[in-house]
Short mmCIF file of C-alpha atoms and ligand atoms in Angstrom, two decimals:
data_model
loop_
_atom_site.label_atom_id
_atom_site.label_comp_id
_atom_site.label_asym_id
_atom_site.label_seq_id
_atom_site.Cartn_x
_atom_site.Cartn_y
_atom_site.Cartn_z
CA MET A 296 0.00 0.00 0.00
CA GLN A 297 1.50 3.37 -1.03
CA ARG A 298 0.66 6.31 1.25
CA VAL A 299 0.18 9.74 -0.33
CA ASP A 300 -1.29 13.02 0.81
CA PHE A 301 -3.10 13.73 -2.49
CA LEU A 302 -4.31 11.15 -5.01
CA VAL A 303 -5.43 12.90 -8.20
CA ILE A 304 -7.62 10.89 -10.60
CA GLY A 305 -7.10 11.96 -14.22
CA ALA A 306 -4.05 13.36 -16.05
CA GLY A 307 -5.90 15.84 -18.24
CA ILE A 308 -5.25 19.54 -17.90
CA ALA A 309 -7.42 19.79 -14.76
CA GLY A 310 -5.72 16.96 -12.87
CA LEU A 311 -2.13 17.75 -13.90
CA SER A 312 -2.34 21.51 -13.33
CA ALA A 313 -3.83 20.96 -9.86
CA ALA A 314 -1.35 18.16 -9.05
CA ALA A 315 1.62 20.42 -9.90
CA ARG A 316 0.35 22.98 -7.38
CA LEU A 317 -0.61 20.44 -4.69
CA ALA A 318 2.89 18.95 -4.86
CA ARG A 319 4.10 22.08 -3.00
CA HIS A 320 2.06 20.95 0.01
CA GLY A 321 2.60 17.19 0.25
CA THR A 322 3.10 13.94 -1.61
CA VAL A 323 1.07 13.59 -4.82
CA THR A 324 0.31 10.71 -7.18
CA VAL A 325 -1.80 11.16 -10.31
CA CYS A 326 -3.55 8.00 -11.55
CA GLU A 327 -4.39 8.06 -15.25
CA ALA A 328 -6.33 5.31 -16.99
CA GLU A 329 -4.66 5.87 -20.36
CA GLY A 330 -1.04 5.29 -21.35
CA ALA A 331 -0.30 9.04 -21.67
CA PRO A 332 -1.62 12.32 -20.24
CA GLY A 333 -4.16 14.33 -22.26
CA VAL A 334 -5.60 11.48 -24.34
CA HIS A 335 -9.21 12.64 -23.89
CA ALA A 336 -10.66 16.20 -23.88
CA SER A 337 -7.38 17.93 -23.12
CA GLY A 338 -5.64 16.53 -26.20
CA ARG A 339 -8.61 17.04 -28.55
CA SER A 340 -9.33 20.71 -27.94
CA ALA A 341 -9.12 23.63 -30.35
CA ALA A 342 -6.84 25.15 -27.71
CA PHE A 343 -7.73 28.81 -27.98
CA ALA A 344 -8.38 31.34 -25.18
CA HIS A 345 -10.88 34.18 -25.58
CA TYR A 346 -13.78 35.85 -23.75
CA ASP A 347 -16.74 34.88 -25.94
CA MET A 348 -17.99 32.62 -23.16
CA ASP A 349 -21.59 32.37 -21.92
CA ALA A 350 -20.97 32.84 -18.20
CA LYS A 351 -19.38 35.71 -16.33
CA LEU A 352 -17.63 33.29 -13.97
CA VAL A 353 -15.93 31.61 -16.94
CA ARG A 354 -14.83 34.98 -18.34
CA ALA A 355 -13.45 35.93 -14.92
CA LEU A 356 -11.57 32.62 -14.64
CA THR A 357 -10.17 33.29 -18.12
CA ALA A 358 -9.08 36.81 -17.13
CA ALA A 359 -7.32 35.46 -14.04
CA SER A 360 -5.62 32.77 -16.15
CA MET A 361 -4.34 34.92 -19.04
CA PRO A 362 -1.36 36.46 -17.16
CA LEU A 363 -0.42 33.03 -15.78
CA PHE A 364 0.15 31.41 -19.19
CA ASP A 365 3.78 31.22 -20.32
CA GLU A 366 5.30 30.28 -23.65
CA PRO A 367 5.43 27.62 -25.03
CA GLY A 368 2.02 26.82 -23.55
CA ALA A 369 0.44 30.00 -24.96
CA ARG A 370 1.22 32.73 -27.48
CA VAL A 371 -0.63 35.89 -28.44
CA HIS A 372 -2.79 35.35 -31.53
CA PRO A 373 -5.78 37.46 -32.66
CA ALA A 374 -9.39 36.31 -32.35
CA LEU A 375 -12.10 37.55 -34.73
CA PHE A 376 -15.80 37.20 -33.93
CA ILE A 377 -17.94 37.52 -37.06
CA ALA A 378 -21.67 38.17 -37.38
CA LEU A 379 -23.52 36.39 -40.19
CA VAL A 380 -26.80 37.85 -41.48
CA GLY A 381 -29.31 37.80 -38.58
CA GLN A 382 -26.56 37.78 -35.91
CA GLU A 383 -26.43 41.57 -35.38
CA ALA A 384 -27.85 41.29 -31.83
CA ASP A 385 -25.34 38.55 -31.00
CA LEU A 386 -22.52 40.84 -32.12
CA GLU A 387 -23.78 43.57 -29.75
CA ARG A 388 -23.98 41.04 -26.90
CA VAL A 389 -20.47 39.70 -27.52
CA GLU A 390 -19.04 43.23 -27.77
CA ALA A 391 -20.68 44.24 -24.47
CA VAL A 392 -19.33 41.27 -22.51
CA TYR A 393 -15.97 41.45 -24.24
CA ARG A 394 -15.27 45.10 -23.44
CA GLU A 395 -15.48 44.37 -19.71
CA TRP A 396 -12.41 42.12 -19.97
CA GLN A 397 -10.67 43.40 -23.09
CA PRO A 398 -11.49 47.10 -23.62
CA ALA A 399 -9.15 47.33 -26.62
CA VAL A 400 -11.41 45.09 -28.71
CA GLU A 401 -12.20 46.65 -32.12
CA ARG A 402 -15.50 46.69 -34.02
CA LEU A 403 -15.02 45.85 -37.73
CA SER A 404 -17.18 46.08 -40.85
CA GLY A 405 -17.69 42.99 -43.02
CA GLU A 406 -15.05 44.33 -45.44
CA GLU A 407 -12.56 44.89 -42.61
CA ALA A 408 -13.15 41.34 -41.38
CA ARG A 409 -12.53 40.10 -44.94
CA ALA A 410 -9.21 41.97 -45.04
CA LEU A 411 -8.08 39.68 -42.20
CA VAL A 412 -9.66 36.47 -43.50
CA PRO A 413 -9.83 36.94 -47.28
CA VAL A 414 -12.03 33.89 -47.87
CA LEU A 415 -14.98 35.31 -45.88
CA ARG A 416 -17.99 36.04 -48.06
CA THR A 417 -19.56 39.46 -47.65
CA ASP A 418 -22.70 38.62 -49.64
CA ALA A 419 -25.95 37.47 -48.02
CA LYS A 420 -24.26 34.29 -46.69
CA GLY A 421 -21.14 35.97 -45.34
CA ALA A 422 -19.88 38.22 -42.57
CA ILE A 423 -21.66 41.53 -42.07
CA GLY A 424 -19.45 42.72 -39.24
CA GLY A 425 -16.95 41.60 -36.67
CA LEU A 426 -15.11 42.18 -33.46
CA LEU A 427 -11.32 41.84 -33.26
CA ASP A 428 -9.44 40.87 -30.12
CA SER A 429 -5.77 41.26 -30.93
CA GLU A 430 -4.82 39.79 -27.54
CA GLY A 431 -6.31 36.28 -27.83
CA ARG A 432 -4.08 33.35 -26.93
CA LYS A 433 -3.31 30.28 -28.98
CA LEU A 434 -2.70 27.53 -26.46
CA ASP A 435 -0.59 24.41 -26.84
CA ALA A 436 -2.23 21.65 -24.79
CA HIS A 437 0.75 19.32 -24.96
CA ALA A 438 3.18 22.04 -23.88
CA LEU A 439 0.90 22.97 -20.98
CA LEU A 440 0.59 19.32 -19.89
CA GLU A 441 4.34 18.83 -20.17
CA THR A 442 5.07 21.92 -18.05
CA HIS A 443 2.78 20.61 -15.29
CA ARG A 444 4.23 17.10 -15.57
CA ARG A 445 7.75 18.50 -15.10
CA SER A 446 6.82 20.70 -12.12
CA LEU A 447 5.05 17.75 -10.52
CA ARG A 448 8.09 15.52 -11.04
CA ASP A 449 10.51 18.21 -9.80
CA ALA A 450 8.47 18.50 -6.60
CA GLY A 451 8.69 14.73 -6.05
CA GLY A 452 5.20 13.84 -7.38
CA THR A 453 4.49 10.89 -9.67
CA ILE A 454 2.08 9.98 -12.47
CA ALA A 455 0.92 6.37 -12.72
CA LEU A 456 -0.05 5.75 -16.36
CA ALA A 457 -2.28 2.90 -17.54
CA ALA A 458 -3.56 3.00 -13.95
CA PRO A 459 -7.35 3.20 -14.04
CA VAL A 460 -8.89 3.65 -10.61
CA THR A 461 -11.17 0.64 -10.20
CA ALA A 462 -12.28 0.96 -6.57
CA LEU A 463 -12.38 3.65 -3.89
CA ARG A 464 -13.35 3.15 -0.28
CA ARG A 465 -13.12 5.13 2.91
CA ASP A 466 -11.09 3.50 5.68
CA ALA A 467 -11.39 5.52 8.93
CA THR A 468 -9.69 8.81 7.96
CA ARG A 469 -8.23 7.89 4.56
CA TRP A 470 -9.29 6.83 1.07
CA ILE A 471 -8.12 3.45 -0.19
CA VAL A 472 -7.73 3.69 -3.95
CA GLU A 473 -7.31 0.57 -6.08
CA THR A 474 -5.67 0.40 -9.51
CA PRO A 475 -4.63 -2.82 -11.30
CA GLY A 476 -0.94 -2.28 -10.41
CA ALA A 477 -1.04 -0.64 -6.99
CA THR A 478 -3.19 0.29 -4.02
CA TYR A 479 -2.93 3.74 -2.47
CA SER A 480 -3.94 5.15 0.88
CA ALA A 481 -4.65 8.87 0.41
CA ALA A 482 -5.64 11.60 2.82
CA LEU A 483 -7.42 13.37 -0.02
CA VAL A 484 -8.75 12.27 -3.40
CA VAL A 485 -9.11 14.82 -6.24
CA ASN A 486 -11.73 13.76 -8.78
CA ALA A 487 -10.41 15.29 -12.02
CA ALA A 488 -11.69 12.50 -14.27
CA GLY A 489 -13.36 14.79 -16.83
CA ALA A 490 -16.29 13.01 -18.51
CA TRP A 491 -15.90 10.17 -15.98
CA ALA A 492 -16.20 12.40 -12.88
CA ASP A 493 -19.66 11.09 -11.92
CA GLN A 494 -18.50 7.51 -12.44
CA ILE A 495 -15.63 8.09 -10.02
CA ALA A 496 -18.11 9.48 -7.50
CA LEU A 497 -20.27 6.36 -7.86
CA LEU A 498 -17.21 4.14 -7.36
CA ALA A 499 -16.58 6.01 -4.10
CA GLY A 500 -20.20 5.73 -2.97
CA VAL A 501 -20.60 9.50 -3.41
CA ALA A 502 -23.73 10.94 -5.06
CA PRO A 503 -23.05 12.10 -8.64
CA LEU A 504 -23.51 15.73 -9.69
CA GLY A 505 -25.35 15.10 -12.97
CA ILE A 506 -22.28 15.69 -15.14
CA ARG A 507 -23.10 15.72 -18.89
CA PRO A 508 -20.40 14.88 -21.45
CA LEU A 509 -21.22 16.57 -24.79
CA ARG A 510 -19.44 15.44 -27.95
CA ARG A 511 -17.92 18.07 -30.24
CA THR A 512 -16.39 17.53 -33.68
CA VAL A 513 -13.31 18.96 -35.35
CA ILE A 514 -12.01 18.64 -38.92
CA THR A 515 -8.81 19.88 -40.54
CA PHE A 516 -8.28 20.46 -44.25
CA ASP A 517 -5.68 21.96 -46.58
CA VAL A 518 -6.34 25.36 -48.17
CA PRO A 519 -5.45 25.98 -51.85
CA GLN A 520 -1.72 25.87 -52.56
CA GLY A 521 0.07 29.16 -52.06
CA MET A 522 -2.46 30.48 -49.52
CA ASP A 523 -0.71 31.21 -46.20
CA VAL A 524 -3.26 31.17 -43.36
CA SER A 525 -0.82 31.25 -40.45
CA ALA A 526 -1.58 34.88 -39.54
CA TRP A 527 -5.35 34.53 -39.89
CA PRO A 528 -7.17 35.08 -36.63
CA PHE A 529 -9.07 32.38 -34.79
CA THR A 530 -12.44 33.19 -36.42
CA LYS A 531 -15.76 32.33 -34.77
CA THR A 532 -19.36 33.21 -35.54
CA VAL A 533 -21.06 35.12 -32.71
CA GLY A 534 -24.17 32.94 -32.97
CA PRO A 535 -24.64 29.40 -34.27
CA GLY A 536 -22.19 28.57 -37.04
CA PHE A 537 -18.57 27.49 -36.82
CA TYR A 538 -15.06 28.48 -35.95
CA ILE A 539 -11.86 28.11 -37.92
CA GLU A 540 -8.25 28.58 -36.91
CA PRO A 541 -4.91 28.13 -38.64
CA GLU A 542 -2.94 24.93 -38.17
CA GLY A 543 0.44 25.98 -39.56
CA THR A 544 0.68 27.71 -42.94
CA GLY A 545 -1.54 25.73 -45.31
CA ARG A 546 -4.13 24.05 -43.11
CA LEU A 547 -7.25 25.13 -41.22
CA LEU A 548 -9.05 23.53 -38.31
CA ALA A 549 -12.86 23.90 -38.31
CA CYS A 550 -15.58 23.08 -35.81
CA PRO A 551 -19.37 23.35 -36.25
CA MET A 552 -19.79 23.96 -32.48
CA ASP A 553 -21.96 20.84 -32.16
CA GLU A 554 -23.05 19.40 -28.82
CA HIS A 555 -24.34 15.83 -28.53
CA LEU A 556 -25.00 14.08 -25.24
CA SER A 557 -22.67 11.10 -24.86
CA ASP A 558 -21.64 8.48 -22.36
CA PRO A 559 -18.08 8.97 -21.11
CA CYS A 560 -16.03 7.20 -23.79
CA ASP A 561 -13.33 7.51 -26.43
CA ALA A 562 -15.47 9.89 -28.51
CA GLN A 563 -15.46 9.42 -32.29
CA PRO A 564 -16.72 11.87 -34.93
CA GLU A 565 -20.08 11.13 -36.58
CA GLU A 566 -20.28 11.50 -40.38
CA GLU A 567 -23.10 14.05 -40.23
CA ASP A 568 -21.17 16.35 -37.86
CA VAL A 569 -18.09 16.12 -40.06
CA ALA A 570 -20.23 17.04 -43.08
CA LEU A 571 -21.88 19.88 -41.13
CA ALA A 572 -18.46 21.34 -40.24
CA ALA A 573 -17.40 21.40 -43.90
CA TRP A 574 -20.79 22.70 -45.10
CA ARG A 575 -20.91 25.60 -42.63
CA VAL A 576 -17.40 26.71 -43.60
CA GLU A 577 -18.21 26.43 -47.31
CA GLN A 578 -21.42 28.44 -46.87
CA ALA A 579 -19.74 31.42 -45.20
CA THR A 580 -16.46 31.41 -47.15
CA THR A 581 -15.20 30.94 -50.69
CA LEU A 582 -13.34 27.77 -49.62
CA ALA A 583 -14.17 24.35 -51.05
CA ILE A 584 -13.31 21.33 -48.90
CA PRO A 585 -13.00 18.35 -51.25
CA ARG A 586 -11.06 16.25 -48.73
CA LEU A 587 -10.12 16.32 -45.08
CA ALA A 588 -6.66 16.05 -43.57
CA SER A 589 -8.04 14.74 -40.27
CA ARG A 590 -11.13 14.59 -38.09
CA TRP A 591 -11.74 13.89 -34.43
CA ALA A 592 -14.22 14.36 -31.62
CA GLY A 593 -13.91 15.02 -27.92
CA LEU A 594 -16.15 15.37 -24.90
CA ARG A 595 -16.81 18.74 -23.30
CA THR A 596 -18.14 18.00 -19.85
CA PHE A 597 -20.71 20.20 -18.15
CA THR A 598 -22.27 20.37 -14.69
CA PRO A 599 -26.04 21.04 -14.57
CA ASP A 600 -25.50 24.85 -14.50
CA ARG A 601 -22.61 24.67 -17.01
CA LEU A 602 -20.20 26.21 -14.50
CA PRO A 603 -17.12 24.39 -13.24
CA VAL A 604 -16.99 22.80 -9.81
CA CYS A 605 -14.02 22.89 -7.46
CA GLY A 606 -14.33 21.92 -3.81
CA PHE A 607 -14.86 19.29 -1.13
CA ASP A 608 -17.95 17.12 -1.09
CA ALA A 609 -19.78 17.89 2.16
CA HIS A 610 -21.09 14.30 2.26
CA ALA A 611 -17.72 12.60 1.72
CA PRO A 612 -14.75 13.76 3.80
CA GLY A 613 -11.54 14.09 1.79
CA PHE A 614 -13.33 13.78 -1.58
CA PHE A 615 -12.55 16.84 -3.72
CA TRP A 616 -14.28 17.62 -7.05
CA LEU A 617 -12.46 19.38 -9.90
CA ALA A 618 -14.75 18.93 -12.87
CA GLY A 619 -17.19 20.42 -15.37
CA GLN A 620 -14.70 22.54 -17.35
CA GLY A 621 -16.93 22.38 -20.44
CA GLY A 622 -15.41 24.08 -23.47
CA PHE A 623 -13.09 26.30 -21.43
CA GLY A 624 -10.94 23.87 -19.44
CA LEU A 625 -7.63 24.83 -21.00
CA GLN A 626 -8.13 28.58 -20.92
CA THR A 627 -9.28 28.53 -17.27
CA SER A 628 -6.82 25.88 -16.03
CA PRO A 629 -4.32 28.23 -14.33
CA ALA A 630 -7.10 29.88 -12.29
CA MET A 631 -8.85 26.57 -11.52
CA ALA A 632 -5.56 25.05 -10.32
CA LEU A 633 -5.03 28.03 -8.01
CA ALA A 634 -8.54 27.58 -6.61
CA ALA A 635 -8.02 23.84 -6.14
CA GLU A 636 -4.73 24.42 -4.33
CA ALA A 637 -6.26 26.98 -1.97
CA LEU A 638 -9.38 24.95 -1.18
CA ALA A 639 -7.75 21.52 -0.92
CA THR A 640 -5.01 22.78 1.43
CA ASP A 641 -7.20 25.25 3.32
CA SER A 642 -4.89 28.11 2.29
CA ALA A 643 -5.66 31.80 1.75
CA TRP A 644 -7.90 32.56 -1.22
CA PRO A 645 -5.64 33.66 -4.13
CA GLU A 646 -5.43 37.37 -4.83
CA GLU A 647 -5.49 36.62 -8.59
CA LEU A 648 -9.03 35.24 -8.18
CA ARG A 649 -10.26 37.84 -5.72
CA ALA A 650 -9.10 40.62 -8.08
CA VAL A 651 -11.54 39.48 -10.79
CA GLY A 652 -14.43 38.93 -8.37
CA ILE A 653 -14.22 35.15 -7.97
CA ALA A 654 -15.12 33.77 -4.53
CA ALA A 655 -14.73 30.15 -3.46
CA GLU A 656 -18.51 29.71 -3.08
CA MET A 657 -19.01 30.34 -6.80
CA LEU A 658 -17.19 27.09 -7.52
CA GLY A 659 -18.71 25.05 -4.68
CA LEU A 660 -21.00 22.02 -4.72
CA HIS A 661 -23.78 23.59 -2.68
CA ARG A 662 -25.33 24.77 -6.00
CA PHE A 663 -26.32 21.17 -6.77
CA LEU A 664 -27.30 20.02 -3.31
CA PRO A 665 -31.13 19.94 -3.47
CA ALA A 666 -31.21 17.97 -6.73
CA ARG A 667 -28.26 15.88 -5.68
CA ASP A 668 -29.58 14.96 -2.25
CA SER A 669 -32.89 13.86 -3.67
CA ALA A 670 -30.89 11.36 -5.75
CA ARG A 671 -29.57 9.81 -2.49
CA THR A 672 -33.00 8.60 -1.45
CA PRO A 673 -32.28 5.68 0.91
CA ASP A 674 -29.65 7.54 2.97
CA CYS A 675 -31.54 10.78 3.18
CA LEU A 676 -35.01 9.63 4.15
C1 LIG B 206 -13.47 19.73 -29.69
C2 LIG B 206 -13.13 20.47 -28.41
C3 LIG B 206 -12.67 21.77 -28.48
C4 LIG B 206 -12.32 22.45 -27.31
N1 LIG B 206 -11.79 23.72 -27.42
C5 LIG B 206 -11.35 24.34 -26.31
C6 LIG B 206 -10.70 25.60 -26.41
O1 LIG B 206 -10.50 26.14 -27.52
N2 LIG B 206 -10.28 26.21 -25.25
C7 LIG B 206 -10.46 25.61 -24.03
O2 LIG B 206 -10.06 26.20 -23.02
N3 LIG B 206 -11.07 24.43 -23.91
C8 LIG B 206 -11.52 23.77 -25.01
N4 LIG B 206 -12.11 22.55 -24.90
C9 LIG B 206 -12.40 22.02 -23.56
C10 LIG B 206 -11.20 21.40 -22.87
O3 LIG B 206 -10.56 20.51 -23.76
C11 LIG B 206 -11.68 20.66 -21.62
O4 LIG B 206 -12.45 21.52 -20.81
C12 LIG B 206 -10.53 20.16 -20.77
O5 LIG B 206 -9.62 19.45 -21.57
C13 LIG B 206 -11.04 19.26 -19.66
O6 LIG B 206 -9.92 18.76 -18.98
P1 LIG B 206 -10.05 17.57 -17.93
O7 LIG B 206 -8.70 17.34 -17.39
O8 LIG B 206 -11.18 17.87 -17.01
O9 LIG B 206 -10.57 16.30 -18.79
P2 LIG B 206 -9.74 15.22 -19.65
O10 LIG B 206 -8.68 15.83 -20.46
O11 LIG B 206 -10.75 14.40 -20.37
O12 LIG B 206 -9.05 14.38 -18.52
C14 LIG B 206 -9.72 13.47 -17.70
C15 LIG B 206 -8.81 12.26 -17.53
O13 LIG B 206 -9.35 11.38 -16.54
C16 LIG B 206 -8.98 10.08 -16.91
N5 LIG B 206 -9.80 9.10 -16.21
C17 LIG B 206 -11.12 8.86 -16.36
N6 LIG B 206 -11.52 7.85 -15.56
C18 LIG B 206 -10.42 7.44 -14.89
C19 LIG B 206 -10.17 6.42 -13.92
N7 LIG B 206 -11.15 5.60 -13.47
N8 LIG B 206 -8.92 6.27 -13.43
C20 LIG B 206 -7.91 7.08 -13.86
N9 LIG B 206 -8.08 8.05 -14.79
C21 LIG B 206 -9.32 8.23 -15.29
C22 LIG B 206 -9.20 10.06 -18.41
O14 LIG B 206 -8.51 9.01 -19.05
C23 LIG B 206 -8.70 11.44 -18.82
O15 LIG B 206 -7.36 11.43 -19.25
C24 LIG B 206 -12.46 21.82 -26.04
C25 LIG B 206 -12.92 20.51 -25.96
C26 LIG B 206 -13.24 19.83 -27.14
C27 LIG B 206 -13.70 18.39 -27.03
#
């Protein structure tokens, strides 16, 4: 039996970034089911950071995170938000929320947007206006994961790969955590299992939160020879539509912003979502996509109120949730890791979070308690 202070379940961006911080306070082991970190959501993301996010809390977490990103994990790259016909009100809404966090954002005409992304149509199917954030960040998920892996290792922490947690039980004051190769006794368990977070709770005899994994699809394709897209902004419609972003000089990544409820699994792209991605890009641009370079899908995992959760479970001593990072888990990971460190070690609330108006309660589990407790019928009656 190996004794550790913190046993983190999941080596995605949530688990590894928190583990690197927790390693300053005690012994840490991360158990990851797969043979490498970042195999699921964290390695399948579009990896861009911007403020066109539905919830104020997510925008605040993003604002707190931006100064904490370092190269090579992040580099400045512009983001352009375009309005298609009928999306004028969405453009106003995005501009209003954006200015709170990035006052230097610029309003553009359709023609000005086309000067940045020359393939955008400006006819009835194309962009009628836009908003340019010159201070967006292109993230590199693998570089971020590697930085956390190194800090964890340098602080004496370890990652057990191909080590799925198969059983969890409470033994007096500690958690006994079983994997096929080893058994751990941990003072504290961090549930950072992404789409599997509710399944981990069930293994531990803890009531689930109602986590919903939603599949999203990505394609990549080559642009016509001689076209250099590397300086094009990350370009996203302000309402339903798509986003595209450069992948090197001659290739674009595109996503139709689909959401399909899924079981936690190794998500695979469905043909109709792949076709939808290509069709939406072809409708709004002059590009033709006769063949794809690659396609994939990943799970974006949401809590019932679509806000992330970070904190102890009041019904299960030493069981800490770090889940529900939806479509913003990379861009909010520095702030979420700070919050996890402060809450899991009972340390002072970080100034970086306070400065943008984030309090610990905003991330807590109490938001789900009525619905959650009614799911625990036998115990609660
Ligand atoms: C297509 C797509 C585009 C996205 N674009 C962006 C973007 O542009 N910007 C952004 O910030 N975010 C984006 N996201 C969201 C972001 O990728 C996620 O929010 C983030 O990766 C979630 O990290 P995680 O560590 O919680 O989950 P994961 O990376 O899924 O990690 C969870 C880990 O837990 C492990 N695990 C599960 N069960 C067990 C077990 N029993 N034992 C041990 N380990 C276990 C899994 O194997 C997995 O590695 C996107 C996501 C998708 C799918």
